[in-house]
Amino acid sequence: MTSLLMLLILAALIWAEDPVVRVQQGLLRGMQLVSLHNREFMAFLGVPYAAPPVGDLRFKTPQPSAPWEGVRNATEEGHSCPQHAMMTGKITGDEDCLYLNVFTTKLPPRDNPAAVMVWVHGGCYKGGSATPTVYGPDHLLEEEVVVVTINYRLGLLGFLALSEEGVSGNFGLKDQTQALRWVRDNIAQFGGNPDRVTLFGESAGASSVHLHLLSPLSRGLFHGAIAQSGSALAPWAYAEPSFMRAKAFTVGERMHCNASNVEELLRCLRNAPASDIVDATIGREFSTSETVVPVRPTREKPGPDAFLTDHPGRLMTKGLFKPVPLISGVNSREAIIYMEDMKSLPNFYERLDEHVRAIMADLLGIDDVSKAEELYLMARDYYVRGDSPHEQAIGILDLFSDLAFVRGSIQSVALQVRLTDVPARSYMFAFEGSLGLARLAFNTEFEGVSHADELGYLWHTIISPPVEEHSAEMTTVHRVVKMWTNFAKTGDPSVDSGDKLLNVRWGAATPSDAVYLNIDREMSLQRNLLLDRMHFWDDMLGNQTYADRK
């Protein structure tokens, strides 16, 4: 193409109504939108950041996406990755799913490039996507940040690990790393600062965020981390290679692969339709955490493409991680969403002991039936305070909230401040309002803030009801968004001491002061989150959470 023709094309694009930017692969055309708060912004949807992981690229490290000719429309979402849809249970998605979305209020030139916030969605490593219908950036864009949301491979397609056949695993996490590389190389074209990137996520997205601190592949690609209701130290966030190998053979059996060895199994999985693999990954038996989190990150053999080379707990306790400023927190009663899901099982309350014992054993990695029974009875005795079904359910809710979410979050902050001088902060989200996402979806009877409820105070979702500007709900939205974006911009969530919304100075924890921010109708600084309950688990399992604090 002649230089004159190229100039004419570029001139036409500049005067076009929709925004156009140049990334490394070529030209992208986005679209102009107006936010919930009547702010104009630009959206670039379905931007490929890696080659489609199909054919020979299934079960392999992601490769850069190919360039394109002309102008690519970035006005529709990319495919979600193959999964069981959370609400319908139907298999949806497509393997060609490695896309991201970029939202910005101003393209270059701008006086100061904006801080960048890269979101990793949750979904138990088996579901979810970057869809703006759940993760609408309206609130965050009020604070002049550039927002990126990403898809990554899920289920066995994202986490198959058969090292003897060269299938290392953790492909979903490596997808995230590839997306961070794309952000580093291209985000300046959207007005973002590649040297001011915060990685944040919820649930499996939060444990992914924390795992990136432990991975050599992600060094230098982000500069702050926010982990909402998840940690690399959560018991569901990691499994030994033997767990993942057994899972692969279980899936193969359900697919009638007739695999007598690993080589035959892998050949069958490589050639099978993605929908068959998704369908066979979820067991049909009663729910345990093996079916809630059926696949998990695992350790790999050391090598240039290895994302994780040891158990996260060992890496953390040895100080073998690259710390960045960290926020890690939980909601006040995380397990509500899982209890609501399990209540649909036949004779749930009559079989409560059976369900709870199985889930505890899986979370703690205990194969010894008598040992699992002993620990379950101790935990049940401690948490359950009454005989009615509702009282039992409340006790079980707190048991699983602590074991699956609270303990790992507290430990991750405690270890970072004990082993490094890089600040880490804890919080508990305790505000029960009408924007709670899980509460809206399940209309739960339980008091407390469920797993995923806080998402409604950070993102605008398709089910978010309208609320008044001066309501407690919108005040909480403004507070959370202000703190999260302050952190993205400066590393300090309460840097603006003159802001009336942020009436509490949220300082970092220290080895001798386990301070945390309680986010409720009013915010308050408190100490030693659920101390007695954490001591119970320390006494039973070891690996003390609060060290020798009183």
XYZ file of C-alpha atoms in Angstrom:
550
model
C 0.000 0.000 0.000
C 1.390 3.402 -0.936
C 2.165 5.888 1.799
C -0.295 8.387 0.273
C -3.130 5.860 0.349
C -2.286 4.981 3.950
C -2.391 8.663 4.911
C -5.801 9.053 3.272
C -7.147 6.028 5.129
C -5.801 7.281 8.462
C -7.248 10.732 7.832
C -10.652 9.196 7.173
C -10.408 7.189 10.376
C -9.508 10.250 12.422
C -12.671 11.956 11.253
C -14.847 8.882 11.718
C -17.392 9.003 14.519
C -16.133 5.876 16.285
C -12.681 5.860 17.923
C -9.838 4.037 16.184
C -6.515 3.042 17.726
C -3.468 1.200 16.457
C -2.274 -1.818 18.438
C 0.559 -4.141 17.520
C -1.701 -6.413 15.467
C -3.350 -3.598 13.488
C -6.103 -0.973 13.653
C -9.065 -1.316 16.024
C -12.372 0.506 15.804
C -14.267 0.821 19.086
C -17.452 2.673 19.947
C -18.621 5.655 21.946
C -20.916 4.909 24.902
C -22.475 6.769 27.818
C -22.166 5.401 31.343
C -24.753 5.074 34.079
C -23.395 8.378 35.402
C -23.808 10.126 32.012
C -20.086 10.068 31.288
C -18.969 9.461 27.726
C -16.418 6.700 27.317
C -14.956 4.451 24.649
C -15.267 0.679 24.577
C -13.139 -1.742 22.573
C -14.711 -5.191 22.878
C -13.534 -8.620 21.776
C -9.893 -7.652 21.238
C -7.762 -10.783 20.593
C -4.718 -10.960 22.849
C -3.600 -14.489 21.907
C -4.041 -16.949 19.069
C -7.169 -19.132 19.333
C -6.148 -22.174 21.458
C -7.663 -24.674 19.035
C -6.358 -27.614 17.036
C -2.668 -28.129 17.754
C -2.749 -25.256 20.303
C -5.222 -27.016 22.619
C -3.506 -27.804 25.943
C -0.535 -25.585 25.047
C 0.963 -22.314 26.215
C -0.836 -19.359 24.580
C 0.734 -17.845 21.496
C 0.551 -14.183 20.370
C -2.398 -13.316 18.163
C -1.758 -12.784 14.461
C -1.895 -9.335 12.854
C -4.812 -8.363 10.631
C -5.243 -6.160 7.605
C -7.487 -3.110 7.491
C -9.564 -2.045 10.477
C -10.953 -4.630 12.905
C -14.269 -3.803 14.527
C -14.054 -4.071 18.307
C -17.739 -3.496 18.945
C -18.925 -6.960 20.031
C -17.826 -9.220 22.855
C -15.580 -12.158 22.081
C -16.761 -15.676 22.818
C -16.714 -16.822 26.417
C -14.596 -19.919 26.996
C -16.394 -23.305 27.010
C -18.266 -23.883 30.279
C -21.478 -24.860 31.992
C -23.461 -21.612 32.219
C -23.880 -20.780 35.908
C -27.613 -20.055 35.890
C -28.870 -22.455 33.185
C -26.383 -25.315 33.395
C -26.202 -25.422 29.593
C -22.848 -25.763 27.843
C -21.899 -22.463 26.235
C -18.830 -20.769 24.795
C -16.223 -21.474 22.160
C -12.554 -22.441 22.321
C -11.719 -19.330 20.304
C -12.152 -17.223 23.431
C -8.910 -15.415 24.284
C -10.261 -11.880 24.063
C -10.219 -8.829 26.280
C -12.185 -5.590 26.562
C -10.730 -2.102 27.069
C -12.681 0.861 28.459
C -11.268 4.386 28.549
C -12.564 7.934 28.893
C -9.808 9.551 26.842
C -7.404 8.468 24.137
C -3.916 9.941 23.732
C -2.659 12.527 23.813
C -3.391 13.125 27.500
C -1.314 15.087 29.986
C -0.814 12.130 32.309
C -1.444 8.535 31.212
C -4.103 6.921 33.399
C -3.646 4.081 35.859
C -4.727 0.735 34.411
C -6.892 -1.846 36.194
C -6.944 -5.372 34.725
C -9.822 -7.545 35.967
C -9.697 -11.343 36.313
C -13.201 -12.805 36.661
C -14.158 -15.542 39.095
C -16.079 -18.748 38.506
C -14.288 -21.601 40.314
C -11.822 -21.955 37.400
C -14.687 -23.533 35.454
C -16.963 -20.630 34.477
C -17.403 -16.905 33.977
C -16.251 -14.388 31.396
C -15.302 -10.748 30.928
C -18.796 -9.780 29.784
C -19.819 -6.148 30.423
C -23.298 -7.370 31.365
C -21.718 -8.465 34.664
C -18.620 -6.264 34.717
C -19.885 -2.918 33.469
C -17.120 -0.327 34.120
C -19.480 2.633 34.723
C -18.459 3.277 38.351
C -14.718 2.799 37.876
C -14.536 5.132 34.880
C -15.737 7.994 37.086
C -12.225 7.983 38.557
C -10.396 8.292 35.201
C -8.749 4.887 35.076
C -8.415 2.593 32.072
C -10.245 -0.692 32.703
C -9.388 -4.007 31.027
C -11.407 -7.218 31.493
C -10.103 -10.547 30.191
C -11.230 -14.060 29.304
C -9.027 -17.075 30.003
C -9.348 -20.825 29.412
C -11.466 -22.694 31.953
C -12.043 -26.204 33.198
C -9.899 -29.031 31.892
C -9.275 -27.053 28.681
C -7.482 -24.477 30.838
C -5.915 -26.650 33.523
C -5.215 -30.162 32.210
C -1.862 -31.303 33.612
C -0.152 -34.472 32.330
C 3.515 -33.693 32.728
C 4.700 -37.063 31.431
C 3.181 -36.134 28.061
C 4.502 -32.562 28.123
C 1.178 -31.016 29.163
C 2.325 -28.700 31.934
C -1.048 -27.298 33.061
C -2.039 -23.822 34.280
C -2.949 -22.692 30.753
C -5.695 -20.428 32.067
C -3.135 -18.637 34.244
C -0.702 -18.418 31.341
C -3.500 -16.867 29.295
C -3.761 -14.175 31.957
C -0.032 -13.571 31.726
C -0.296 -13.266 27.952
C -3.084 -10.705 28.426
C -0.825 -8.729 30.782
C 1.883 -8.740 28.106
C -0.653 -7.374 25.628
C -1.555 -4.636 28.112
C 2.125 -3.763 28.596
C 2.664 -3.470 24.862
C -0.560 -1.721 23.830
C -2.332 0.057 26.675
C -0.595 3.401 26.026
C -2.636 3.623 22.815
C -5.772 3.752 24.980
C -4.430 6.454 27.306
C -3.174 3.989 29.922
C 0.134 3.896 31.756
C 1.901 0.537 31.287
C 4.007 1.317 34.355
C 0.933 1.690 36.604
C -1.022 -1.561 36.171
C -3.115 -3.068 38.978
C -4.296 -6.652 38.678
C -7.551 -7.309 40.526
C -10.047 -10.137 40.677
C -12.628 -12.037 42.719
C -12.883 -15.662 43.860
C -10.856 -17.806 41.409
C -9.872 -14.477 39.845
C -8.525 -13.356 43.226
C -6.530 -16.530 43.792
C -5.206 -16.101 40.244
C -4.146 -12.542 41.075
C -2.269 -13.760 44.145
C -0.661 -16.612 42.201
C 0.799 -14.063 39.789
C 2.906 -12.748 42.691
C 4.423 -16.231 42.917
C 5.012 -16.715 39.191
C 8.258 -15.778 37.440
C 6.295 -15.394 34.189
C 4.394 -12.359 35.516
C 7.292 -10.375 36.996
C 7.201 -6.722 36.008
C 3.827 -6.960 34.258
C 1.785 -5.403 37.092
C 2.476 -3.110 40.023
C -0.367 -3.672 42.497
C -2.803 -6.470 43.348
C -6.319 -6.654 44.791
C -7.628 -10.091 45.764
C -11.346 -10.141 46.596
C -12.479 -13.344 48.337
C -9.626 -15.509 47.165
C -5.962 -16.244 47.805
C -3.237 -18.528 46.534
C -3.392 -20.020 50.043
C -7.093 -20.922 49.823
C -7.427 -24.723 49.956
C -9.360 -24.802 46.659
C -6.783 -22.659 44.805
C -4.186 -25.380 44.327
C -3.969 -29.145 43.831
C -1.040 -31.506 43.572
C -0.261 -32.922 40.094
C -1.638 -36.301 41.222
C -5.066 -34.695 41.781
C -5.077 -33.205 38.292
C -3.830 -36.457 36.737
C -6.609 -38.411 38.451
C -9.119 -35.817 37.297
C -7.970 -36.222 33.699
C -8.493 -39.990 33.852
C -11.897 -39.534 35.511
C -12.971 -37.239 32.682
C -11.591 -39.728 30.159
C -13.645 -42.527 31.701
C -16.804 -40.414 31.605
C -16.088 -39.731 27.901
C -15.528 -43.463 27.225
C -11.998 -42.795 26.035
C -10.928 -46.351 26.928
C -7.521 -44.927 27.764
C -5.130 -47.525 29.124
C -2.269 -45.063 29.432
C -1.562 -41.360 29.478
C -0.660 -41.169 25.799
C -3.990 -42.656 24.720
C -5.878 -40.465 27.169
C -4.256 -37.312 25.819
C -4.959 -38.340 22.228
C -8.624 -38.791 23.100
C -8.841 -35.433 24.883
C -7.074 -33.611 22.053
C -9.544 -34.918 19.482
C -12.764 -34.634 21.480
C -15.280 -31.792 21.053
C -14.807 -29.122 23.703
C -18.416 -29.562 24.820
C -17.789 -33.245 25.644
C -14.818 -32.325 27.841
C -16.821 -29.623 29.643
C -19.736 -31.980 30.218
C -17.529 -34.766 31.582
C -15.571 -32.490 33.938
C -18.499 -31.962 36.326
C -19.559 -35.013 38.307
C -23.227 -35.965 38.619
C -22.923 -37.151 42.212
C -23.882 -34.977 45.175
C -21.978 -31.748 45.408
C -18.537 -31.660 46.956
C -15.800 -29.090 46.474
C -14.412 -31.460 43.827
C -17.441 -30.588 41.734
C -17.535 -26.930 42.813
C -13.841 -26.478 41.954
C -13.246 -29.502 39.719
C -9.876 -28.359 38.320
C -7.193 -26.272 39.963
C -3.760 -24.780 39.374
C -0.875 -27.130 40.097
C 2.903 -27.099 40.249
C 4.962 -27.668 37.138
C 8.453 -28.861 36.366
C 10.842 -25.890 36.332
C 11.344 -24.437 32.880
C 11.035 -21.245 30.853
C 7.246 -21.656 30.431
C 6.478 -22.806 33.991
C 3.932 -20.595 35.755
C 4.111 -22.253 39.207
C 6.922 -24.539 40.319
C 5.949 -25.392 43.909
C 3.076 -25.381 46.367
C 1.970 -21.752 46.955
C 2.281 -22.172 50.720
C 5.903 -23.287 50.446
C 6.748 -20.444 48.070
C 5.126 -17.907 50.372
C 6.680 -19.131 53.631
C 10.125 -19.231 52.005
C 9.691 -15.704 50.692
C 9.933 -16.925 47.097
C 7.529 -14.400 45.629
C 7.757 -10.948 44.096
C 5.560 -8.785 46.307
C 3.647 -5.763 45.105
C 1.325 -3.593 47.214
C -1.578 -5.881 48.074
C -5.191 -5.609 49.194
C -6.760 -8.910 50.236
C -10.167 -9.268 51.841
C -13.353 -11.232 52.307
C -17.088 -10.795 52.757
C -18.753 -11.347 56.107
C -20.421 -14.687 55.268
C -18.818 -15.965 52.086
C -20.403 -19.410 51.925
C -24.020 -18.236 51.574
C -23.942 -18.601 47.792
C -22.738 -22.206 48.078
C -25.303 -23.078 50.741
C -28.066 -21.716 48.508
C -26.762 -23.886 45.674
C -26.512 -27.007 47.816
C -29.983 -26.543 49.324
C -31.395 -27.665 45.973
C -29.953 -31.152 46.507
C -32.462 -33.840 47.557
C -32.683 -34.296 51.339
C -29.990 -31.675 51.857
C -30.548 -31.101 55.554
C -31.021 -34.812 56.255
C -27.645 -35.502 54.604
C -25.909 -32.370 55.888
C -23.236 -34.275 57.820
C -22.399 -36.352 54.763
C -22.067 -33.297 52.525
C -19.995 -31.292 54.969
C -17.636 -34.134 55.815
C -16.960 -34.802 52.124
C -16.291 -31.146 51.338
C -14.010 -30.691 54.354
C -12.015 -33.780 53.466
C -11.549 -32.558 49.915
C -10.610 -29.017 50.928
C -8.054 -30.317 53.416
C -6.769 -33.039 51.090
C -7.504 -35.844 53.550
C -7.980 -39.390 52.234
C -8.061 -41.030 55.673
C -11.789 -41.480 56.410
C -11.366 -41.689 60.194
C -9.156 -38.572 60.245
C -11.660 -36.684 58.120
C -14.459 -37.729 60.475
C -12.463 -36.613 63.512
C -11.721 -33.146 62.088
C -15.274 -32.715 60.862
C -16.763 -33.508 64.275
C -14.365 -31.074 65.976
C -15.261 -28.306 63.536
C -18.992 -29.018 63.737
C -18.849 -28.995 67.518
C -17.124 -25.598 67.472
C -19.310 -23.846 64.890
C -22.824 -25.264 65.250
C -24.771 -23.633 68.084
C -28.227 -25.205 68.014
C -30.281 -28.118 66.732
C -32.652 -26.504 64.254
C -31.884 -26.846 60.525
C -31.391 -23.082 60.241
C -28.992 -22.951 63.207
C -27.032 -25.834 61.767
C -26.859 -24.095 58.402
C -25.553 -20.882 59.991
C -22.787 -22.808 61.746
C -21.828 -24.596 58.549
C -21.837 -21.280 56.670
C -19.300 -19.810 59.059
C -17.215 -22.990 59.063
C -16.816 -22.988 55.292
C -16.437 -19.230 55.042
C -13.474 -19.413 57.399
C -11.853 -22.531 55.988
C -12.302 -21.735 52.303
C -11.825 -17.957 52.255
C -10.980 -16.086 55.468
C -7.989 -18.090 56.619
C -6.089 -17.935 53.331
C -6.691 -14.213 52.935
C -5.416 -13.449 56.434
C -2.378 -15.667 55.968
C -1.454 -14.067 52.649
C -1.364 -10.583 54.185
C 0.418 -11.779 57.341
C 3.151 -13.525 55.366
C 3.754 -10.584 53.041
C 4.176 -8.047 55.856
C 6.266 -10.483 57.897
C 8.668 -11.357 55.070
C 8.843 -8.098 53.071
C 8.572 -4.362 53.534
C 5.936 -4.078 50.755
C 2.581 -2.978 52.223
C -0.396 -5.336 52.400
C -3.899 -4.491 53.619
C -6.888 -6.539 54.774
C -10.595 -5.777 54.704
C -13.964 -7.310 55.471
C -16.940 -6.237 53.363
C -19.946 -6.304 55.709
C -22.465 -3.947 54.084
C -25.781 -5.687 53.366
C -27.528 -3.636 50.704
C -29.705 -3.947 47.641
C -26.767 -4.118 45.184
C -25.339 -7.377 46.556
C -24.911 -9.552 43.473
C -25.457 -12.954 45.086
C -28.363 -11.597 47.121
C -29.994 -10.350 43.924
C -29.455 -13.676 42.173
C -30.571 -15.994 45.001
C -32.838 -13.869 47.227
C -31.202 -15.608 50.168
C -32.748 -16.032 53.610
C -29.392 -15.870 55.403
C -28.002 -12.759 57.059
C -24.547 -11.608 56.039
C -22.682 -10.704 52.877
C -22.233 -13.601 50.509
C -19.416 -14.475 48.181
C -19.741 -12.210 45.100
C -22.037 -9.692 46.823
C -19.396 -6.948 46.796
C -19.211 -7.101 42.995
C -22.412 -5.065 42.812
C -20.615 -2.182 44.541
C -17.718 -2.163 42.092
C -19.359 -3.024 38.783
C -22.664 -2.129 37.149
C -24.413 -5.392 36.254
C -27.405 -6.273 34.165
C -29.386 -7.110 37.323
C -28.310 -4.075 39.368
C -31.437 -2.157 40.426
C -31.477 1.656 40.292
C -30.572 3.305 43.589
C -30.690 6.903 44.737
C -27.466 8.908 44.524
C -27.487 9.676 48.252
C -28.458 6.176 49.371
C -26.235 4.021 51.555
C -25.756 1.744 48.540
C -24.421 4.487 46.275
C -22.275 5.885 49.084
C -20.721 2.421 49.435
C -20.183 2.259 45.654
C -18.352 5.583 45.701
C -16.259 4.548 48.709
C -15.150 1.201 47.312
C -14.467 2.614 43.852
C -12.535 5.546 45.313
C -10.343 3.278 47.463
C -9.713 0.741 44.697
C -8.814 3.428 42.141
C -6.707 5.400 44.640
C -4.774 2.199 45.219
C -4.376 1.696 41.463
C -3.076 5.235 41.038
C -0.779 5.498 44.073
C -0.583 2.209 45.967
C -2.505 3.807 48.869
C -6.324 3.382 48.991
C -6.871 6.353 51.313
C -4.269 8.742 49.966
C -6.770 11.621 49.762
C -7.181 12.469 53.439
C -9.497 15.361 52.585
C -12.098 13.148 50.925
C -15.240 13.054 53.082
C -16.139 9.617 51.754
C -12.951 8.107 53.135
C -13.320 9.048 56.773
C -10.892 6.346 57.923
C -7.199 6.163 57.172
C -6.644 2.584 55.979
C -3.111 1.720 56.941
C -1.192 -1.394 56.039
C -0.926 -4.324 58.401
C 2.354 -4.954 60.223
C 3.872 -8.088 61.774
C 2.602 -6.953 65.187
C -0.659 -5.267 64.187
C -3.216 -7.200 62.116
C -5.308 -4.157 61.271
C -8.162 -4.431 58.764
C -10.833 -2.150 57.320
C -14.436 -3.060 58.081
C -16.528 -1.821 55.139
C -20.099 -1.409 56.330
C -22.668 1.394 56.364
C -19.894 3.231 58.169
C -16.245 2.243 57.757
C -14.046 1.465 60.746
C -10.519 0.274 61.358
C -10.408 -2.915 63.430
C -7.894 -5.562 64.403
C -7.424 -9.333 64.378
C -10.206 -10.419 62.036
C -12.155 -13.343 63.565
C -9.245 -14.022 65.891
C -10.820 -16.803 67.989
C -12.085 -18.665 64.941
C -8.676 -18.419 63.282
C -7.017 -19.748 66.432
C -9.381 -22.738 66.300
C -8.066 -23.674 62.839
C -4.478 -22.950 63.872
C -4.825 -25.302 66.837
C -6.405 -28.003 64.692
C -4.290 -27.707 61.538
C -1.126 -25.814 62.453
C 0.377 -23.105 60.217
C -0.651 -20.351 62.573
C -2.505 -17.429 61.064
C -1.711 -14.782 63.665
C 1.618 -16.206 64.828
C 1.921 -15.556 68.566
C -0.458 -12.618 68.823
C -2.817 -12.455 71.791
